[in-house]
Amino acid sequence: MEPPPFNEELSKYPPQPKDSGQNAGTKVQTNYSRVELSGKHLYVYHVSIVNLDAHSSTRGQGGDQQVTEPLVRSEVFAQAQSGSVLSKKYIYFDGKDYAYSPKPLHKHWAEPADELKVTLVHSSSFLEFPCQFEVKVRALRKYDTKELQKYCDGDTRVPDSYIQGFMYAVDAIVRSCPKPQFEDLGGRHLANHRPVVTPWGYDIWWEYRLTMRPGQGALFVNIGAKSVPVINVTTNLADLSRLFFEKKVAMLQRKNKAGLEFKDWTSFEPVVRGLQVVEGLSLVGLSGLSTMSAAQMTVDGESLASYYRRKFGQDIGDPSIPCAIAADKRPIPLSLCLLPAGKRQIQAVVGPWQRDDFFKSSAVPPEHRQAVLAHGMRLLAQDDSPDLKAFGIKITPTLESVSARVLDPPRIMLRKHTAKAEPVEMREGRWEMGGKRVVEASQLRSWCVLVFGHQMGMPPALLRTFINQYVKICVELGIDIQQTSPPIKYATAWNDIERVMTEAKQLSETHGHRSQLVLCILPFNSVSLYGEIKRVAMTIVGVQTQCVQSSNVRSHNPKLLTSIALKTNVKLGGFTADLHADDLPGLSQIPTMILSADVNHTTEAGGMSVAAILSSTDVHARRFAGAVLQHPQRMEYIENFDTVIRQSLRLFHRSTGGVKPQRIIYYRDGVNDAQMQAVKQIELAAIYRGCQLIDPQYRPLVTLVLIRKRHHSRFLLDSGNCEPGTCVSGGVVSPAVFSFYLLAHRSPFGVSKPAYYLVLHDDNKFDAEDLKRLTYSLSYMYPIVTRSVTMPAALYYAHRLTGKGRLQLNRAFNTLPHFTKTPDKELSYLVPVHEALRDTMYFM
């Protein structure tokens, strides 16, 4: 069986299996509702609004000709509509670039062209003076609801691009139309149904997010609830700031440090910016905080405190803190910034020290979350909006239930007191390591401990106790530690990490053995220190590192020590647990290489990105090696993929003693609907080319599976979260592409979130159940935890490698080598890694 050539056939997707969702064992509740679309057509128009007065300025526009302010665009478009042939026709404008209508508009225009042009003069509070505008409305596309129904019924002849455009249009209408049944806070639709009350100056309300999705046999709307902090303080900003900094101040007191420094107030500025406060009898908008304290500020040469005392008879409160800055640039003391009674306002951010509390409070029990979603759907279904009625959109008030089945968990194999691996007991996707050993243990002959700090902060006796406990747990897990008392080095100066790491590596090299590990003790949580240690170790020194916080050294936590030991074992070439051969369909019978990739976009280095490609190096899919590529301009597909594939195939061949993989299963993360076809075409063709670089006649069978985690789909039982292994393959999945939701893990709190898998290509002609079982089983092979994880371990490796790749760079992308398209030369576009670590799992 040969893969299809790179042609039109690659644009097709494997269809949803005919028995998808049938013979399921249980019903689960969803956060989807059915949508009836009774209108026959939907017409989309592009709207361009240009300010013809080149020297006029729009507030917030910077004098640009193309008007970008949504409120100005809406006002201008409404005026253009009322004074043109559009006045008698219903048309909905989203305030951005598009207008929608259930009836054709361009048939009524004077000329047969597909563009209407209107010139008008408009005045607004957003404009400094009346300006002349030109509005152009151009017909883009007509959508037919019959085609949508065909797609929902499984007709693969309807193009995906057609459905994506249709869904974008319906999405825009449903999301943008006014919703008076919700509370409008700054243009965001919130509800205070079952809010979470907190003592930190805010309550947690719910912002509803709506997404239209075609399902099997029907159109659905998915409703998600995002937690939003809403200010509950009813006095003034000084009181709000005290609650905001309460935990920060308590942390400083525990460390016997002074109170807040002035620079700490920069974290409170986003909270102030955009708020409205009462001054006298009027509301005043705030733009931020002052850059100096109230004691340093003056008004016409008079101190701020004296000015307020003389003119208003008011005390400004604490003079050491900053003032709020009004929109007209006036300073207002925080204690005099009164929050308006009865007016709810969103708190833009929570403090870094509040984030854990915020997320824990937001992770409400499943029944609470489902009640919030059901309430939102009922409110949405009550919508009497003329916009929805005009387009024939009607939403069912009840949430949908779909069929699901629970896949059997794989059998976890560990060594007990014998050399042979045996199945172990597992409960809810977890197992315990007590009394059991890893299936593949490493040897640790030469290592040292590097402490970043002084002996006073980390006494040698305390450190030796930690080392002894760590060694004991390693031995219990079966790891062979031949040096139980490693040398210890204290590094008090951190300005030369390269020198410190080099000395530590040399210190650990004993009896002719090269250094295997440097265990680094960090004094505090510092991204810059951690990043520099990893960058130097991975690219210059070439040694495995394991970083531990000094607070964890003092805690003596057995679970933490076990986690550190498992990480060490994997970095040195070992592995934690194996799976029974029958639980990996296809892998034991046919040599198979597991491939995974992810692209991580960052705001650093001019918006460039990092791509990571991982490939298995053994037939059991235990060991993986990876490559990190620099990636320009937020590009989603991976360039030079063929050359990386060639390197991966060579490594697999060398590691397995001359075995060539006959199958490649490629798990790809982070691709949306609009990019799905391009990524498939480019990367799938690159895999085929990479195989041909090995041998023109070499054609392994490739299966491409896309995974998505950024979605709002949730599934629940009446009793709470679904069990690990719950698989939904009917109802709310794609009607035209082989796809399924799989919940592989047990969430410790809140509502468990499944992963969504789409099979974009399948040369192997996998049985649907075998592919689901294989994907589920691979979620149990993440070797640094003793439980199943959200998705196959190979994808977690890709995520870790993109993070480590950014640390390897730790400098501007433009200082790195440029891309090269020459496959026979050294891979200069790869992010550098030391030769000693190149084929290891250093990224764990």
Coordinates of C-alpha atoms in Angstrom, one line a residue, residues 64-615:
D64 CA -4.7 57.4 9.8
Q65 CA -7.0 57.6 6.7
Q66 CA -8.4 54.1 7.3
V67 CA -10.8 54.5 10.3
T68 CA -10.2 51.7 12.9
E69 CA -12.3 52.9 15.9
P70 CA -15.3 50.5 16.0
L71 CA -17.7 53.1 17.4
V72 CA -16.8 55.6 14.7
R73 CA -17.1 53.0 12.0
S74 CA -20.5 52.0 13.3
E75 CA -21.7 55.6 13.4
V76 CA -20.4 56.4 9.9
F77 CA -21.9 53.1 8.4
A78 CA -25.3 53.8 10.0
Q79 CA -25.3 57.3 8.4
A80 CA -24.3 55.9 5.0
Q81 CA -27.0 53.2 5.2
S82 CA -29.8 55.7 6.1
G83 CA -28.8 58.0 3.1
S84 CA -28.4 55.3 0.4
V85 CA -30.3 52.5 -1.4
L86 CA -29.5 50.4 1.7
S87 CA -31.9 52.3 3.9
K88 CA -34.9 50.0 3.3
K89 CA -32.9 46.8 3.6
Y90 CA -31.9 44.9 6.7
I91 CA -28.1 44.8 7.1
Y92 CA -26.0 44.0 10.1
F93 CA -22.6 45.6 10.5
D94 CA -20.1 44.1 13.0
G95 CA -18.2 47.4 13.5
K96 CA -15.1 46.0 11.9
D97 CA -14.8 45.0 8.3
Y98 CA -17.9 43.0 7.4
A99 CA -21.6 43.5 7.0
Y100 CA -24.2 40.7 6.7
S101 CA -27.7 40.5 5.3
P102 CA -30.3 37.7 4.8
K103 CA -31.2 39.2 1.4
P104 CA -29.1 40.3 -1.5
L105 CA -28.3 44.0 -1.4
H106 CA -26.3 44.5 -4.6
K107 CA -29.2 43.8 -6.9
H108 CA -30.7 47.1 -5.9
W109 CA -27.7 49.2 -6.6
A110 CA -27.8 51.7 -9.5
E111 CA -24.9 50.2 -11.4
P112 CA -24.4 46.4 -12.1
A113 CA -21.0 46.5 -10.3
D114 CA -20.6 44.6 -7.0
E115 CA -19.5 47.7 -5.1
L116 CA -21.5 50.6 -3.5
K117 CA -19.7 53.8 -2.8
V118 CA -21.2 56.5 -0.5
T119 CA -19.5 59.8 0.4
L120 CA -20.7 61.8 3.5
V121 CA -19.8 64.3 6.2
H122 CA -20.0 62.9 9.7
S123 CA -19.5 64.6 13.2
S124 CA -19.0 62.6 16.4
S125 CA -17.7 62.9 19.9
F126 CA -14.8 60.8 18.8
L127 CA -13.8 63.4 16.1
E128 CA -12.2 66.7 16.7
F129 CA -14.3 68.3 14.0
P130 CA -16.7 67.1 11.2
C131 CA -14.9 65.0 8.6
Q132 CA -15.7 63.7 5.1
F133 CA -15.8 59.9 4.8
E134 CA -16.0 57.5 1.9
V135 CA -17.8 54.2 2.6
K136 CA -17.4 51.3 0.2
V137 CA -19.6 48.2 0.4
R138 CA -18.4 45.3 -1.7
A139 CA -20.2 41.9 -2.2
L140 CA -18.0 39.0 -1.0
R141 CA -20.0 35.8 -0.9
K142 CA -23.3 34.2 -0.7
Y143 CA -23.9 31.2 1.6
D144 CA -26.7 28.6 1.2
T145 CA -28.1 26.9 4.3
K146 CA -28.8 23.8 2.2
E147 CA -25.1 23.4 1.7
L148 CA -24.5 23.6 5.4
Q149 CA -27.1 20.9 6.1
K150 CA -25.5 18.7 3.5
Y151 CA -22.2 19.1 5.3
C152 CA -23.8 18.3 8.6
D153 CA -25.2 15.2 7.0
G154 CA -21.7 14.0 6.1
D155 CA -21.5 15.2 2.5
T156 CA -17.7 15.6 2.0
R157 CA -18.2 17.3 -1.4
V158 CA -18.9 20.6 0.4
P159 CA -15.6 22.4 0.7
D160 CA -14.2 23.0 4.2
S161 CA -13.3 26.6 3.2
Y162 CA -17.0 27.2 2.4
I163 CA -18.1 25.9 5.8
Q164 CA -15.4 27.8 7.7
G165 CA -16.5 31.1 6.0
F166 CA -20.2 30.3 6.8
M167 CA -19.4 29.6 10.4
Y168 CA -17.4 32.8 10.7
A169 CA -20.3 34.8 9.5
V170 CA -22.9 33.2 11.8
D171 CA -20.4 33.4 14.7
A172 CA -20.0 37.2 14.1
I173 CA -23.8 37.7 14.1
V174 CA -24.5 35.7 17.2
R175 CA -21.5 37.1 19.2
S176 CA -21.8 40.7 18.2
C177 CA -25.6 41.4 18.3
P178 CA -26.8 43.2 21.5
K179 CA -27.7 40.9 24.4
P180 CA -29.8 42.9 26.9
Q181 CA -30.4 39.8 29.0
F182 CA -26.7 39.8 30.0
E183 CA -24.9 42.5 32.1
D184 CA -22.8 44.6 29.8
L185 CA -19.5 45.6 31.6
G186 CA -17.3 47.4 29.2
G187 CA -18.7 45.8 26.1
R188 CA -18.4 42.3 27.6
H189 CA -21.4 40.1 28.3
L190 CA -21.4 38.8 31.9
A191 CA -23.8 37.1 34.3
N192 CA -23.6 37.0 38.0
H193 CA -25.4 33.6 38.3
R194 CA -23.8 31.8 41.2
P195 CA -20.8 34.1 41.4
V196 CA -17.8 33.1 43.6
V197 CA -17.3 35.6 46.4
T198 CA -13.6 36.2 47.4
P199 CA -12.0 38.3 50.2
W200 CA -9.4 39.9 47.8
G201 CA -11.5 42.8 46.5
Y202 CA -13.3 41.1 43.6
D203 CA -16.0 38.5 43.0
I204 CA -15.8 36.0 40.1
W205 CA -18.5 36.4 37.5
W206 CA -18.9 34.5 34.3
E207 CA -18.3 35.8 30.8
Y208 CA -20.0 33.7 28.1
R209 CA -18.2 32.8 24.9
L210 CA -20.2 31.4 22.0
T211 CA -18.9 29.4 19.1
M212 CA -20.9 28.0 16.2
R213 CA -19.9 24.5 15.2
P214 CA -21.4 22.1 12.6
G215 CA -22.1 18.7 14.1
Q216 CA -23.5 15.4 13.0
G217 CA -26.9 16.2 11.5
A218 CA -27.3 19.7 13.0
L219 CA -25.7 23.0 13.7
F220 CA -24.7 23.6 17.3
V221 CA -23.7 26.5 19.4
N222 CA -21.0 25.9 22.1
I223 CA -21.1 28.0 25.2
G224 CA -18.1 28.5 27.4
A225 CA -17.9 30.4 30.7
K226 CA -14.7 32.4 31.4
S227 CA -14.1 33.5 35.0
V228 CA -13.7 37.3 35.2
P229 CA -12.8 39.3 38.4
V230 CA -15.4 42.0 39.1
I231 CA -14.6 44.6 41.8
N232 CA -16.7 44.2 45.0
V233 CA -15.1 47.1 46.9
T234 CA -17.6 49.9 47.4
T235 CA -15.4 52.5 49.0
N236 CA -12.3 53.8 47.3
L237 CA -9.2 52.7 45.4
A238 CA -7.0 52.9 48.5
D239 CA -9.1 50.2 50.1
L240 CA -8.9 48.2 46.8
S241 CA -5.2 48.5 46.7
R242 CA -4.9 47.2 50.3
L243 CA -6.8 44.0 49.4
F244 CA -4.8 43.8 46.1
F245 CA -1.4 43.8 48.0
E246 CA -2.6 41.9 51.1
K247 CA -0.9 38.6 50.2
K248 CA 2.2 40.4 48.9
V249 CA 2.6 42.3 52.2
A250 CA 2.1 39.1 54.2
M251 CA 4.8 37.4 52.1
L252 CA 7.2 40.2 52.8
Q253 CA 6.5 40.1 56.5
R254 CA 7.2 36.4 56.6
K255 CA 10.6 37.0 55.1
N256 CA 11.3 39.9 57.6
K257 CA 11.4 42.4 54.8
A258 CA 10.2 45.9 54.6
G259 CA 6.8 46.8 53.2
L260 CA 6.0 47.6 49.6
E261 CA 8.5 49.4 47.4
F262 CA 7.3 52.1 45.1
K263 CA 8.1 50.0 42.1
D264 CA 5.6 47.4 43.3
W265 CA 2.8 49.7 42.4
T266 CA 3.4 49.1 38.7
S267 CA 1.4 45.9 39.1
F268 CA -1.6 47.8 40.3
E269 CA -1.6 50.3 37.4
P270 CA -3.5 48.0 35.0
V271 CA -6.2 47.7 37.6
V272 CA -6.6 51.5 37.8
R273 CA -6.4 52.1 34.0
G274 CA -9.8 52.4 32.5
L275 CA -11.8 52.5 35.8
Q276 CA -14.4 55.2 36.5
V277 CA -14.5 56.9 39.9
V278 CA -16.6 59.6 41.5
E279 CA -15.2 63.0 41.9
G280 CA -17.7 65.5 43.3
L281 CA -20.9 64.8 41.4
S282 CA -19.4 63.4 38.2
L283 CA -17.7 60.3 36.9
V284 CA -14.1 60.6 36.0
G285 CA -12.1 58.1 33.9
L286 CA -8.6 57.1 35.0
S287 CA -5.6 56.5 32.7
G288 CA -3.2 55.1 35.2
L289 CA -1.0 55.8 38.2
S290 CA 1.5 58.6 38.8
T291 CA 5.3 57.9 38.5
M292 CA 5.9 59.6 41.9
S293 CA 4.4 59.5 45.3
A294 CA 1.6 61.8 46.5
A295 CA 4.1 63.6 48.8
Q296 CA 6.3 64.5 45.8
M297 CA 3.4 65.9 43.6
T298 CA 2.4 69.6 43.4
V299 CA -0.4 71.7 41.9
D300 CA 0.7 75.1 40.7
G301 CA 3.7 74.9 43.0
E302 CA 1.7 73.9 46.0
S303 CA 2.0 70.4 47.5
L304 CA -0.8 68.1 46.7
A305 CA -1.7 67.5 50.4
S306 CA -1.9 71.3 51.0
Y307 CA -3.9 71.9 47.8
Y308 CA -6.6 69.3 48.7
R309 CA -6.7 70.5 52.3
R310 CA -7.1 74.2 51.3
K311 CA -9.5 73.8 48.5
F312 CA -11.7 70.8 49.5
G313 CA -10.9 70.3 53.2
Q314 CA -9.9 66.7 52.5
D315 CA -6.9 64.6 53.6
I316 CA -5.1 62.7 50.8
G317 CA -4.3 59.7 53.0
D318 CA -1.0 57.9 52.7
P319 CA 1.4 60.3 51.0
S320 CA 4.0 57.6 50.2
I321 CA 1.8 55.9 47.6
P322 CA 1.1 57.1 44.0
C323 CA -2.0 59.0 42.8
A324 CA -4.4 58.0 40.2
I325 CA -4.1 60.0 37.0
A326 CA -7.4 61.2 35.4
A327 CA -8.0 61.2 31.7
D328 CA -7.3 64.9 31.7
K329 CA -3.9 64.3 33.4
R330 CA -4.9 65.5 36.9
P331 CA -3.6 63.6 39.9
I332 CA -6.3 62.3 42.3
P333 CA -5.3 60.7 45.7
L334 CA -6.3 57.0 45.8
S335 CA -8.3 57.5 49.0
L336 CA -10.4 60.2 47.2
C337 CA -11.1 58.0 44.2
L338 CA -14.6 56.8 45.2
L339 CA -15.9 53.8 43.4
P340 CA -19.5 54.5 42.1
A341 CA -22.2 52.8 44.1
G342 CA -24.2 50.3 42.1
K343 CA -21.8 50.3 39.2
R344 CA -20.0 47.1 38.6
Q345 CA -16.5 47.3 37.0
I346 CA -14.1 44.6 35.8
Q347 CA -10.7 44.3 37.5
A348 CA -8.4 44.1 34.5
V349 CA -5.8 41.9 36.2
V350 CA -5.1 40.1 39.4
G351 CA -1.7 40.3 41.1
P352 CA 0.9 37.6 40.5
W353 CA 0.6 36.6 44.1
Q354 CA -3.2 36.3 43.7
R355 CA -3.2 34.1 40.6
D356 CA -3.2 30.8 42.4
D357 CA -6.2 31.9 44.5
F358 CA -8.0 33.2 41.5
F359 CA -7.6 30.0 39.5
K360 CA -8.5 27.8 42.4
S361 CA -11.6 29.8 43.1
S362 CA -12.5 29.7 39.4
A363 CA -12.2 25.9 39.3
V364 CA -15.7 25.3 40.6
P365 CA -17.1 21.8 40.9
P366 CA -18.6 20.3 37.8
E367 CA -22.2 20.7 38.9
H368 CA -21.6 24.4 39.6
R369 CA -20.0 24.9 36.1
Q370 CA -22.8 23.1 34.4
A371 CA -25.4 25.2 36.2
V372 CA -23.7 28.4 35.1
L373 CA -23.6 27.1 31.5
A374 CA -27.2 26.0 31.5
H375 CA -28.2 29.4 32.8
G376 CA -26.3 31.2 30.1
M377 CA -27.8 29.0 27.4
R378 CA -31.3 29.7 28.7
L379 CA -30.6 33.5 28.6
L380 CA -29.2 33.2 25.1
A381 CA -32.3 31.3 23.9
Q382 CA -34.5 34.0 25.3
D383 CA -32.9 36.5 23.0
D384 CA -35.5 38.6 21.1
S385 CA -32.8 40.3 19.1
P386 CA -34.0 41.5 15.7
D387 CA -30.6 40.6 14.3
L388 CA -31.1 36.9 15.1
K389 CA -34.7 36.9 13.9
A390 CA -33.8 38.5 10.7
F391 CA -31.3 35.7 9.9
G392 CA -33.7 33.0 11.1
I393 CA -31.3 32.0 13.9
K394 CA -33.1 30.2 16.8
I395 CA -31.2 28.6 19.7
T396 CA -32.6 25.7 21.7
P397 CA -32.7 26.5 25.5
T398 CA -31.5 23.0 26.7
L399 CA -28.0 21.6 26.6
E400 CA -27.4 18.6 24.4
S401 CA -26.6 15.1 25.7
V402 CA -24.5 12.7 23.5
S403 CA -23.4 9.1 23.5
A404 CA -20.0 8.2 24.9
R405 CA -18.0 5.1 25.8
V406 CA -15.2 4.5 28.3
L407 CA -12.1 2.9 26.8
D408 CA -10.4 0.2 28.9
P409 CA -7.2 1.5 30.5
P410 CA -3.9 0.0 29.4
R411 CA -2.0 -2.3 31.6
I412 CA 0.9 -0.6 33.3
M413 CA 4.0 -2.7 33.6
L414 CA 6.6 -2.1 36.4
R415 CA 9.3 -4.3 38.0
K416 CA 8.7 -5.4 41.5
H417 CA 11.3 -7.7 43.1
T418 CA 12.1 -9.5 39.9
A419 CA 13.8 -8.5 36.7
K420 CA 10.5 -9.1 34.8
A421 CA 8.0 -6.3 34.4
E422 CA 4.5 -7.2 35.8
P423 CA 1.1 -5.4 35.6
V424 CA 0.3 -3.1 38.6
E425 CA -3.0 -2.1 40.1
M426 CA -4.3 1.2 38.8
R427 CA -7.2 3.4 39.9
E428 CA -8.7 6.4 38.1
G429 CA -5.7 6.6 35.8
R430 CA -3.2 6.6 38.6
W431 CA -0.8 4.1 40.1
E432 CA 1.7 4.1 43.0
M433 CA 5.4 3.5 42.8
G434 CA 5.7 2.2 46.4
G435 CA 7.7 -1.0 46.4
K436 CA 8.0 -1.0 42.6
R437 CA 10.9 -0.3 40.3
V438 CA 11.1 1.4 36.9
V439 CA 11.2 -0.8 33.9
E440 CA 14.4 0.6 32.6
A441 CA 16.8 2.0 35.2
S442 CA 19.8 4.2 34.5
Q443 CA 23.2 4.4 36.2
L444 CA 24.5 7.5 37.9
R445 CA 28.3 7.3 38.4
S446 CA 29.5 10.9 38.3
W447 CA 27.5 13.9 39.5
C448 CA 27.7 16.9 41.8
V449 CA 25.5 19.4 43.6
L450 CA 25.8 23.0 42.7
V451 CA 24.3 25.5 45.2
F452 CA 23.6 29.0 44.1
G453 CA 24.0 30.8 47.4
H454 CA 26.0 30.8 50.6
Q455 CA 26.4 28.1 53.2
M456 CA 24.5 30.2 55.7
G457 CA 21.4 30.0 53.5
M458 CA 21.9 26.3 52.7
P459 CA 23.9 24.6 55.4
P460 CA 25.9 21.5 54.3
A461 CA 24.1 19.3 56.9
L462 CA 20.7 20.2 55.5
L463 CA 21.9 19.6 52.0
R464 CA 23.4 16.2 52.9
T465 CA 20.0 15.2 54.4
F466 CA 18.3 16.1 51.2
I467 CA 20.9 14.2 49.1
N468 CA 20.6 11.1 51.3
Q469 CA 16.8 11.1 50.9
Y470 CA 17.1 11.7 47.1
V471 CA 19.6 8.8 46.8
K472 CA 17.4 6.5 48.9
I473 CA 14.4 7.1 46.7
C474 CA 16.5 6.6 43.6
V475 CA 17.7 3.2 44.9
E476 CA 14.1 2.2 45.8
L477 CA 13.1 3.0 42.2
G478 CA 15.9 0.7 40.9
I479 CA 18.3 3.5 39.8
D480 CA 21.9 2.5 40.2
I481 CA 23.6 5.3 42.1
Q482 CA 27.3 4.4 42.4
Q483 CA 28.3 7.7 44.0
T484 CA 26.1 8.3 47.0
S485 CA 28.0 11.2 48.4
P486 CA 28.5 13.6 45.5
P487 CA 30.8 16.7 45.8
I488 CA 29.1 20.0 46.7
K489 CA 30.0 23.4 45.2
Y490 CA 28.7 26.7 46.4
A491 CA 28.4 29.5 43.8
T492 CA 28.1 32.9 45.4
A493 CA 28.6 35.0 42.3
W494 CA 26.2 34.5 39.4
N495 CA 27.6 36.9 36.9
D496 CA 29.5 34.1 35.1
I497 CA 27.2 31.1 34.9
E498 CA 29.4 29.5 32.1
R499 CA 32.5 29.4 34.4
V500 CA 30.4 28.1 37.4
M501 CA 28.8 25.3 35.3
T502 CA 32.2 24.3 33.8
E503 CA 33.8 24.0 37.2
A504 CA 30.8 22.0 38.5
K505 CA 31.1 19.6 35.5
Q506 CA 34.8 19.2 36.1
L507 CA 34.2 18.6 39.8
S508 CA 31.7 15.8 39.1
E509 CA 34.0 13.9 36.7
T510 CA 35.5 11.1 38.8
H511 CA 37.4 7.9 38.1
G512 CA 37.5 8.6 34.4
H513 CA 33.8 8.9 34.0
R514 CA 32.3 12.0 32.2
S515 CA 29.9 14.1 34.1
Q516 CA 26.4 12.9 33.9
L517 CA 24.4 15.3 36.1
V518 CA 24.7 18.6 37.9
L519 CA 21.9 19.0 40.5
C520 CA 21.4 22.8 40.9
I521 CA 19.9 24.3 44.0
L522 CA 18.2 27.6 43.3
P523 CA 17.7 30.2 46.1
F524 CA 14.4 31.5 44.7
N525 CA 12.1 31.3 41.7
S526 CA 14.0 33.2 39.0
V527 CA 13.2 32.7 35.3
S528 CA 16.4 34.5 34.3
L529 CA 18.7 32.4 36.5
Y530 CA 17.0 29.1 35.5
G531 CA 17.1 30.1 31.8
E532 CA 20.8 31.0 31.9
I533 CA 21.7 27.7 33.7
K534 CA 19.7 25.7 31.1
R535 CA 21.1 27.6 28.1
V536 CA 24.7 27.2 29.2
A537 CA 24.3 23.5 30.1
M538 CA 22.5 22.7 26.9
T539 CA 24.6 24.7 24.4
I540 CA 28.0 25.3 25.9
V541 CA 29.0 22.9 28.7
G542 CA 27.0 19.8 27.5
V543 CA 25.8 18.3 30.8
Q544 CA 22.4 17.2 32.1
T545 CA 21.0 19.5 34.8
Q546 CA 18.2 19.2 37.4
C547 CA 17.1 22.4 39.1
V548 CA 15.5 22.3 42.6
Q549 CA 14.2 25.2 44.6
S550 CA 15.9 25.7 48.0
S551 CA 12.4 25.7 49.7
N552 CA 11.9 22.2 48.3
V553 CA 15.2 21.1 49.8
R554 CA 13.9 22.0 53.2
S555 CA 10.4 20.5 52.7
H556 CA 11.6 16.8 52.5
N557 CA 8.5 16.0 50.4
P558 CA 8.6 12.3 49.2
K559 CA 6.4 12.9 46.2
L560 CA 8.6 15.7 45.1
L561 CA 11.7 13.6 45.5
T562 CA 10.1 10.8 43.5
S563 CA 9.3 13.2 40.7
I564 CA 12.9 14.5 40.7
A565 CA 14.2 10.9 40.6
L566 CA 12.0 10.0 37.7
K567 CA 13.1 13.0 35.8
T568 CA 16.8 12.1 36.5
N569 CA 16.2 8.5 35.3
V570 CA 14.7 9.7 32.0
K571 CA 17.5 12.2 31.3
L572 CA 20.1 9.5 31.9
G573 CA 18.5 7.0 29.5
G574 CA 16.0 5.1 31.6
F575 CA 12.2 4.9 31.5
T576 CA 9.5 4.6 34.1
A577 CA 6.7 2.3 33.0
D578 CA 5.9 0.1 30.1
L579 CA 2.6 -0.9 28.6
H580 CA 1.4 -4.4 27.7
A581 CA 2.0 -5.0 24.0
D582 CA -1.7 -5.7 23.4
D583 CA -2.5 -2.1 24.5
L584 CA -0.4 -0.5 21.7
P585 CA -2.3 -1.7 18.6
G586 CA 0.1 -1.9 15.7
L587 CA 3.3 -0.9 17.4
S588 CA 4.4 -4.4 18.5
Q589 CA 3.5 -6.0 15.1
I590 CA 4.9 -3.4 12.7
P591 CA 8.0 -1.1 13.2
T592 CA 6.4 2.3 13.9
M593 CA 7.9 5.7 14.5
I594 CA 5.9 8.2 16.6
L595 CA 6.3 11.7 15.4
S596 CA 5.1 14.9 17.1
A597 CA 5.5 18.6 16.5
D598 CA 4.4 21.9 18.0
V599 CA 5.0 25.6 17.1
N600 CA 5.2 28.1 19.9
H601 CA 4.7 31.7 19.2
T602 CA 6.3 34.3 21.5
T603 CA 6.2 38.1 21.7
E604 CA 10.0 38.0 22.3
A605 CA 12.6 38.5 19.5
G606 CA 10.4 40.5 17.2
G607 CA 7.5 38.1 17.2
M608 CA 9.4 35.1 15.9
S609 CA 8.5 31.6 16.9
V610 CA 10.0 28.2 17.9
A611 CA 9.1 24.9 16.4
A612 CA 9.9 21.5 18.0
I613 CA 9.9 18.1 16.2
L614 CA 10.1 14.9 18.3
S615 CA 10.6 11.4 17.0

